[in-house]
Coordinates of C-alpha atoms and ligand atoms in Angstrom, one line a residue:
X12 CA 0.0 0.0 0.0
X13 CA 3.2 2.5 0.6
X14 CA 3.2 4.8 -2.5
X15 CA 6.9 4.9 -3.6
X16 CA 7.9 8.6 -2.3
X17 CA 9.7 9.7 -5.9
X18 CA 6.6 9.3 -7.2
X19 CA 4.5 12.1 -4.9
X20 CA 3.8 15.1 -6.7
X21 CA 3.4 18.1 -3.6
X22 CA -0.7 17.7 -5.2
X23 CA -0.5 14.0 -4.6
X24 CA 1.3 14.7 -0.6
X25 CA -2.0 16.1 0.6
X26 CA -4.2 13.6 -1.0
X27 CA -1.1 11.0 0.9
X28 CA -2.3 12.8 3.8
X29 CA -5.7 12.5 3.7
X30 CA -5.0 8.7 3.0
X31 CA -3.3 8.6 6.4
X32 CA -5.8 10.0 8.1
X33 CA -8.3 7.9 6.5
X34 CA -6.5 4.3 7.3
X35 CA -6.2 5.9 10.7
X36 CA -9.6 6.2 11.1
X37 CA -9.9 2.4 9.8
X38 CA -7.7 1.8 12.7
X39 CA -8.8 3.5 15.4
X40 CA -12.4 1.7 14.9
X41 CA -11.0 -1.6 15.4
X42 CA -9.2 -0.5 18.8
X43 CA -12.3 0.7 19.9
X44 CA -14.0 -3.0 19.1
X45 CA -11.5 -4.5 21.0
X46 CA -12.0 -2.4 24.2
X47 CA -15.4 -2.7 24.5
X48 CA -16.4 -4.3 28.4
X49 CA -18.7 -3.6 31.0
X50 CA -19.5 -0.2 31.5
X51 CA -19.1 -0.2 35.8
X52 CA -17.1 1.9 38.0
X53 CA -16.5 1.7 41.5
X54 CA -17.0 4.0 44.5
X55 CA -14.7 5.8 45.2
X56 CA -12.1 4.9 48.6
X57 CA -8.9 5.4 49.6
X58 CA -7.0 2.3 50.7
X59 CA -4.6 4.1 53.0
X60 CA -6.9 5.2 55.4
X61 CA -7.9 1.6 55.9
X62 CA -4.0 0.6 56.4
X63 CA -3.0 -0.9 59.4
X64 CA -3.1 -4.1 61.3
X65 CA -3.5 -7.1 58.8
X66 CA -5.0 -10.2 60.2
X67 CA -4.2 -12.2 57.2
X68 CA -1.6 -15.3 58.8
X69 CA 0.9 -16.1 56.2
X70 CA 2.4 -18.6 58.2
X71 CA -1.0 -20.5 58.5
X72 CA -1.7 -20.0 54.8
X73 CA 1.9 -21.8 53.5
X74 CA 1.3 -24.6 56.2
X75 CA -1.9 -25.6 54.3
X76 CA 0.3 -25.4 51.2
X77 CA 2.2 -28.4 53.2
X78 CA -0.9 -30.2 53.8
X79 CA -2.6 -29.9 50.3
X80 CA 0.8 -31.3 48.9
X81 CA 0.9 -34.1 51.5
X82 CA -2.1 -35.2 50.5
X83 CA -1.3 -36.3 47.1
X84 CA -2.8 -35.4 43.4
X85 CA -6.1 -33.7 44.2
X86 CA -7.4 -34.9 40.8
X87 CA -11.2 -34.5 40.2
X88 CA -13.0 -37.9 42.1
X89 CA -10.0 -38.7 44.1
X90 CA -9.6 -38.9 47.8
X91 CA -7.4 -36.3 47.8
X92 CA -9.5 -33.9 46.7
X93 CA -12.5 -34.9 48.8
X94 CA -10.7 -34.6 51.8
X95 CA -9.5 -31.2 50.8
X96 CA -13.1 -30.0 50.5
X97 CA -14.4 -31.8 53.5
X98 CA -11.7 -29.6 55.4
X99 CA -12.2 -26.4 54.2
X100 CA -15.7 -26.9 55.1
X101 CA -14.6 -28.2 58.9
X102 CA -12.1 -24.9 58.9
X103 CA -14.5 -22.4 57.7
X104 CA -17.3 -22.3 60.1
X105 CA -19.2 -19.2 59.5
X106 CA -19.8 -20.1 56.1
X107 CA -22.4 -21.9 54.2
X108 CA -21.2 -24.1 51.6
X109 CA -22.8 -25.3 48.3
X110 CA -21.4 -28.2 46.0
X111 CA -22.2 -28.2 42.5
X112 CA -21.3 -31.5 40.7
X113 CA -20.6 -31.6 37.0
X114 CA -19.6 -34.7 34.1
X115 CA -17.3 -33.5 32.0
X116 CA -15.0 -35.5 29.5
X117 CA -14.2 -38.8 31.0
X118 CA -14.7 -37.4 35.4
X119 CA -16.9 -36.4 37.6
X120 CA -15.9 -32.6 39.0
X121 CA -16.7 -30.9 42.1
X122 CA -16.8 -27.0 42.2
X123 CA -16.7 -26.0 46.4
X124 CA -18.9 -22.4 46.9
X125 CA -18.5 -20.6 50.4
X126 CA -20.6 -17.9 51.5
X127 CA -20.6 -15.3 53.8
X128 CA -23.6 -13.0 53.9
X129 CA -23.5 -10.6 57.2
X130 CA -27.3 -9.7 58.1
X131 CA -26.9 -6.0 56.6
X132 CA -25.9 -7.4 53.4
X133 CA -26.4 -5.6 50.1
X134 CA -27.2 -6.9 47.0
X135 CA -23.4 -7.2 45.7
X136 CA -21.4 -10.2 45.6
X137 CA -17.9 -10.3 45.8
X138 CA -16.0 -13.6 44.5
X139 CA -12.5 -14.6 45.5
X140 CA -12.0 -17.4 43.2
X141 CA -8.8 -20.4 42.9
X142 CA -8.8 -23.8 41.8
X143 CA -8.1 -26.0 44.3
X144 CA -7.2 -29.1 41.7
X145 CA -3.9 -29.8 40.7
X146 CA -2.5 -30.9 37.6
X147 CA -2.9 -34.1 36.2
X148 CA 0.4 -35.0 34.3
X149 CA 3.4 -32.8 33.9
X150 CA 3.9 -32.5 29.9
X151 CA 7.1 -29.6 30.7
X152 CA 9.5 -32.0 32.5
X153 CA 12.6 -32.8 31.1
X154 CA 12.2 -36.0 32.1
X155 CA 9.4 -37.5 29.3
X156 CA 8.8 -40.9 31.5
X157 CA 7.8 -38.7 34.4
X158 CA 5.3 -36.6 31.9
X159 CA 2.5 -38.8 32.3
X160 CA 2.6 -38.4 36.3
X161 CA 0.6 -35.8 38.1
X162 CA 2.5 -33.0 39.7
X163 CA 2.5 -31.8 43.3
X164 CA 1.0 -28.3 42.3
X165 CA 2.4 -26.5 45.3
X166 CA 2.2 -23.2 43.6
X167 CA 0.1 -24.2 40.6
X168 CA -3.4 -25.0 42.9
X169 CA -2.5 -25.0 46.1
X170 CA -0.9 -21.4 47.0
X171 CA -4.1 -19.5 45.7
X172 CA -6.8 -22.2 48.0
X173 CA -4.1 -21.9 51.1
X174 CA -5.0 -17.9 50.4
X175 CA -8.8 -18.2 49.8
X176 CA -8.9 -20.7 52.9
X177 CA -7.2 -18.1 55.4
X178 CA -9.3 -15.1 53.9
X179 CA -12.3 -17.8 55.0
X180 CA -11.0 -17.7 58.2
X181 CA -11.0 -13.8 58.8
X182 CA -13.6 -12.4 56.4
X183 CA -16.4 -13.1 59.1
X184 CA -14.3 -10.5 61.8
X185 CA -14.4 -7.5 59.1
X186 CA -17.9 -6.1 59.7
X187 CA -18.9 -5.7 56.1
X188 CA -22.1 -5.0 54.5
X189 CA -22.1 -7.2 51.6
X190 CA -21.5 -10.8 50.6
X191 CA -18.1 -12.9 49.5
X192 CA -18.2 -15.9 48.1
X193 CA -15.0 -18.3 48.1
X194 CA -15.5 -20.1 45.0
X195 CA -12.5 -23.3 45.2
X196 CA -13.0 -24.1 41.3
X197 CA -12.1 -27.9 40.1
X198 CA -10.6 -29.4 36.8
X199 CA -9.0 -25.8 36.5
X200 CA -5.5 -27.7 35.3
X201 CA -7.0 -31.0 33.6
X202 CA -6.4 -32.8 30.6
X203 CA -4.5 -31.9 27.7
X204 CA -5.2 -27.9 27.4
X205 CA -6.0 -27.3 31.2
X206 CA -9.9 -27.2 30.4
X207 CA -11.3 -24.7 33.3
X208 CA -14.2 -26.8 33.3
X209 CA -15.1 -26.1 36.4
X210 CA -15.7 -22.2 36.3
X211 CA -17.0 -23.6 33.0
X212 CA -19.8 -25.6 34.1
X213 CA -20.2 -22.7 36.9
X214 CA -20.6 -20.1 34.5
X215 CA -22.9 -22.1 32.0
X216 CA -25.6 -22.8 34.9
X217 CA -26.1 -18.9 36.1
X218 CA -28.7 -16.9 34.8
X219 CA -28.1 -13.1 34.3
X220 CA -30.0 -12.3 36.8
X221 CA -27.7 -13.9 39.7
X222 CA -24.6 -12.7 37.4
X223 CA -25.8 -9.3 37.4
X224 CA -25.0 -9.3 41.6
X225 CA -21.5 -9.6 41.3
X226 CA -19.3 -6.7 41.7
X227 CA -16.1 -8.5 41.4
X228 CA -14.8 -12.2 40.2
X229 CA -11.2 -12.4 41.5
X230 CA -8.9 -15.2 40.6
X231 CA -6.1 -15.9 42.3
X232 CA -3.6 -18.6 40.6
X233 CA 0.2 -19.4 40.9
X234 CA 0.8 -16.4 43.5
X235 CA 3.0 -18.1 46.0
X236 CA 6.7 -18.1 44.2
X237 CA 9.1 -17.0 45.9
X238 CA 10.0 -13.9 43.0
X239 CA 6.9 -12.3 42.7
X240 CA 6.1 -10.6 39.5
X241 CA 2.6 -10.1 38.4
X242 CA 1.3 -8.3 35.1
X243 CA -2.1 -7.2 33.8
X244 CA -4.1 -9.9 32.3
X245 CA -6.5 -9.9 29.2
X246 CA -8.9 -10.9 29.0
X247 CA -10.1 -8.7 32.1
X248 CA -12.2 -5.8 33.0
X249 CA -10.0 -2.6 33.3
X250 CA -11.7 -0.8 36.3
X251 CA -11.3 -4.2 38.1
X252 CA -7.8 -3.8 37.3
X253 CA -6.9 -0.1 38.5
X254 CA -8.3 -0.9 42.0
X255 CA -6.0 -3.4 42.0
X256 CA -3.2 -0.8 40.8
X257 CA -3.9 1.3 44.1
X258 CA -4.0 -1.8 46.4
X259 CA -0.7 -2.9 45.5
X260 CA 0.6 0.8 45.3
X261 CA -0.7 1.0 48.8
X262 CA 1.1 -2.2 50.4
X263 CA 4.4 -0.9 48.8
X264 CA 4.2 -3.6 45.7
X265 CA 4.1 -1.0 42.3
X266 CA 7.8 0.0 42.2
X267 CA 8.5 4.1 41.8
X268 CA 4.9 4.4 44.1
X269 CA 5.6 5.1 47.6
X270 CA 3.3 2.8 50.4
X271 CA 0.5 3.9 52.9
X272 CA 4.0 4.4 55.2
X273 CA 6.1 6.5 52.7
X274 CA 8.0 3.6 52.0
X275 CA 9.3 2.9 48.5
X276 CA 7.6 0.4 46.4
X277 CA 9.3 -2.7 45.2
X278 CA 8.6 -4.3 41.3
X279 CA 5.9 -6.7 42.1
X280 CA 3.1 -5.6 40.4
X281 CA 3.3 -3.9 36.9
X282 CA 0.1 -3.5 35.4
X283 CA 1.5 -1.5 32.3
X284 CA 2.7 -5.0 31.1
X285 CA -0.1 -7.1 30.1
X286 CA -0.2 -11.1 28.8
X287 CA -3.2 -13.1 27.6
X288 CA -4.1 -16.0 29.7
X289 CA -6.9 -18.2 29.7
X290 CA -8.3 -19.1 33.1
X291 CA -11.0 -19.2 35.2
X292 CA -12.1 -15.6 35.0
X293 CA -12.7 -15.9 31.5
X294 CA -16.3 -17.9 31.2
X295 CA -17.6 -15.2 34.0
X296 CA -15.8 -12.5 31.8
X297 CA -17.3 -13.8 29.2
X298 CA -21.1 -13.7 31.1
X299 CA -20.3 -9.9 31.6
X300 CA -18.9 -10.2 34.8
X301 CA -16.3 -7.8 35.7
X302 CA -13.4 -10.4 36.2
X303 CA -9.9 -10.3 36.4
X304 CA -7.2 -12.9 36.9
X305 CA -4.2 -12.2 39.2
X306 CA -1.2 -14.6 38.1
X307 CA 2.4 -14.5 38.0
X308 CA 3.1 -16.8 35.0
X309 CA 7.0 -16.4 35.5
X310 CA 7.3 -19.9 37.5
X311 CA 10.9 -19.4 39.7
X312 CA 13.5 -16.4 40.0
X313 CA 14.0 -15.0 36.5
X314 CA 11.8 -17.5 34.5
X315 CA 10.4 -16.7 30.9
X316 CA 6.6 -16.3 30.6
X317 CA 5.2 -19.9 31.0
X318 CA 8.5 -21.0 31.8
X319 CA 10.4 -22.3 34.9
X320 CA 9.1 -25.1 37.3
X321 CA 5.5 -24.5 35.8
X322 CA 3.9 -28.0 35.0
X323 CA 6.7 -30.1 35.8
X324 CA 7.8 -32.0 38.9
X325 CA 9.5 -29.0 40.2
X326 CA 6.3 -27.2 40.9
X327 CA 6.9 -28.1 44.8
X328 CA 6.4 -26.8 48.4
X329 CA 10.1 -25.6 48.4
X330 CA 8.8 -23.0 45.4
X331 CA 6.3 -21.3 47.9
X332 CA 7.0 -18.6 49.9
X333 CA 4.9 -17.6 52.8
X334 CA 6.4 -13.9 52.0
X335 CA 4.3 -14.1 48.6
X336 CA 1.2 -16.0 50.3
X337 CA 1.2 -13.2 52.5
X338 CA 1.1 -10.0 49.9
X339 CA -1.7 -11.8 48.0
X340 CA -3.3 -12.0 51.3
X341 CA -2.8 -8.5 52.7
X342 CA -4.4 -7.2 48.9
X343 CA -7.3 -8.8 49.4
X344 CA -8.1 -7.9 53.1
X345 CA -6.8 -4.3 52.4
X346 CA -9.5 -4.4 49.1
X347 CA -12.4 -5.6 51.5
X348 CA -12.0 -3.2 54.0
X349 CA -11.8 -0.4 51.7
X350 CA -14.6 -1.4 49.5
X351 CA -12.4 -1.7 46.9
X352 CA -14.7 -3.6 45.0
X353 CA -18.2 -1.9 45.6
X354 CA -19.7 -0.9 42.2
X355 CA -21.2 2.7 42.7
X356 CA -25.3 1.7 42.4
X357 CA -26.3 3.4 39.2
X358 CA -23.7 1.3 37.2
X359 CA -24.6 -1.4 38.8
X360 CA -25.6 -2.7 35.5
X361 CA -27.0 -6.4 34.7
X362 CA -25.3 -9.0 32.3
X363 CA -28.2 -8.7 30.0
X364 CA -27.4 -4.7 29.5
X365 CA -23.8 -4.9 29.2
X366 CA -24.3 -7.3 26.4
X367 CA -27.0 -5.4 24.5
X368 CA -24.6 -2.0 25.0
X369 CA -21.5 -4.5 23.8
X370 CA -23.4 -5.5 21.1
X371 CA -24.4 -2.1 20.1
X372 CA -20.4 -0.9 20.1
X373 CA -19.7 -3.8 18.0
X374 CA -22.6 -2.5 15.4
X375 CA -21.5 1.0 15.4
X376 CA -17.8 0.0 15.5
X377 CA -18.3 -2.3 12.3
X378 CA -21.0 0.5 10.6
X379 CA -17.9 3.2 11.6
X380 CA -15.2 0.5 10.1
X381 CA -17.4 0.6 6.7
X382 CA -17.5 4.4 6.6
X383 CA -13.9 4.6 7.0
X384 CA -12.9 2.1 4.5
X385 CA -15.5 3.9 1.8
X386 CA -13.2 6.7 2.6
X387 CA -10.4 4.9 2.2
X388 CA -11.3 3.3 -1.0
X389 CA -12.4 7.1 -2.1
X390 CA -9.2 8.7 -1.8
X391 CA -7.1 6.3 -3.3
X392 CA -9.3 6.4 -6.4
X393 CA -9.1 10.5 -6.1
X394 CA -5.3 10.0 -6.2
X395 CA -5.4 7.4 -9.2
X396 CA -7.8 9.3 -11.3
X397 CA -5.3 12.6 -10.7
X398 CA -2.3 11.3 -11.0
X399 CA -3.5 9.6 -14.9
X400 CA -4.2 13.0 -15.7
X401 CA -1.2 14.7 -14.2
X402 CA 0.8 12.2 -16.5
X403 CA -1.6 13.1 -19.4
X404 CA -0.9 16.6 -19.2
Ligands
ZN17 ZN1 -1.6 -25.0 35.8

């Protein structure tokens, strides 16, 4: 499409020009296709005047990490696994639980729903979501006998359920006016492709109406290595992600931001950097839930993306840091107590009316796309038609 620039008479720069700014337009239409989400926003709160004395007990949280591991596999049907949801139930006592059963491929999975309602409760749900499965073979071993042989999933599984678990434990001590669900997902990290067919099957069986009261669908996965270093995540709603921006500013974890102390910030959290991952935010996302996924998909000190101990036999409790358990923790009290995640009431939208508004951006995005292309299209055929006659001349 470049026009070679010997060629351009000054007559045939400002029809260039308008070119530009045509194919711009073009441009500019598909950005805006590919940004639509749910139109919410969140009150309004400052975290550091809700700084202080966290009850979150990392110590607690990486001793479950031991426990899950010691268990074995916690493969979809197994013992393990049952056992795992049977205690979280025993440990969690303020909490009513719901089971949801589901077939899917060739097992039986069990998706494990806490909730805590407090008597003054508003409408709004807030989820704090992890899969409490681990993986069922390790295809990124060196070792290719050993790929076949489920991994312990120390930081893969259970870091995030240790963190949900402990969150179970205080949430009921916080005195606030609206509901959390824990949601322990299964078959997050099954098969092949890691089917999240448990948020899956979750998502499929809601209507709009009990998707429209959730404020917030947080998933927490792979957040207890030792060297921290979480990005933004797409898909994911954006307003969901800048409260997270100013919790981790606030607990010192967005380097060049100072802390609620004055402290300087360390790099833990860079939400100018973003990677696509598929998890279990995405089927809510996809419900128009505002969802986000917190991950840090650099598996050891100084691993690639997706690289490091991630699905292998290295992904053990010597990988999990009670350190990083404990800053995971501390951002999710710190977002509860400030009503972080409290959608201001008149965009507390339903499912049903996000996806008529996203569906009318994506009509007047393509009918804007079509007008810009004519244009397009137009000029080049302005410059063709001038430049044969320039020649003729
Ligand atoms: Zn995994």
């Amino acid at each position: 499409m470049l026009i070679p620039s010997k060629d351009i008479s000054s007559l045939n720069k400002t029809l260039l020009l308008f070119a530009i700014i045509a194919l711009l337009l073009n441009n500019s239409t598909l950005v805006l296709a590919s940004e639509n989400e749910q139109q919410i926003s969140y009150i309004e709160t400052v975290p550091c005047d809700y700084y202080g004395n966290f009850s979150f007990n990392s110590t607690a949280a990486n001793e479950s990490v031991h426990w899950q591991v010691e268990l074995g596999p916690r493969l979809p049907g197994s013992n393990a696994s049952f056992a795992l949801r049977e205690s979280i139930k025993e440990n969690l006592t303020d909490w009513t639980f719901e089971e949801e059963t589901h077939y899917r491929e060739d097992f039986y999975l069990t998706n494990l729903i806490a909730t805590y309602k407090p008597f003054n409760s508003s409408s709004q749900e807030i989820y704090l979501v992890a899969h409490y499965d681990s993986r069922d073979r390790a295809e990124r071993d060196d070792n290719e006998s050993l790929r076949d042989i489920p991994i312990d999933g120390a930081n893969d599984g259970a870091s995030a359920t240790a963190v949900l678990i402990e969150m179970g434990k205080i949430i009921p001590q916080m005195n606030l006016n609206h509901t959390v669900k824990l949601f322990f997902t299964d078959a997050e990290d099954q098969g092949e492709r890691a089917g999240i067919y448990g948020s899956k099957a979750w998502a499929e069986n809601k209507t709009d109406d009990e998707l429209s009261d959730i404020s917030a669908f947080i998933v927490i996965d792979m957040i207890g290595d030792y060297d921290l270093h979480f990005t933004h995540v797409w898909p994911g709603t954006s307003e969901l992600w800048l409260t997270i921006q100013s919790l981790a500013e606030a607990l010192g974890l967005v380097e060049g931001e100072e802390d609620c102390l004055g402290n300087p910030g360390v790099d833990v959290f860079d939400i100018d950097t973003s990677h696509g991952v598929i998890d279990d935010h995405v089927a809510a996302f996809e419900r128009g839930v505002p969802a986000i996924d917190i991950i840090d998909i650099h598996s050891g000190e100084g691993a690639e993306k997706w690289g490091g101990y991630w699905h292998t036999h290295n992904d053990t409790i010597d990988k999990v840091s009670a350190d990083s358990l404990g800053k995971i923790g501390q951002l999710l009290e710190l977002g509860l107590l400030s009503n972080s995640w409290i959608l201001n009431s008149d965009s507390n939208v339903t499912a049903e009316i996000n996806e008529t508004e996203q569906n009318t951006d994506v009509e007047n995005s393509f009918a804007l796309g079509i007008i810009s292309l004519s244009i397009t299209f137009g000029v080049f055929l302005i410059i063709f038609v001038l430049d044969y006659r320039i020649k003729k001349i």
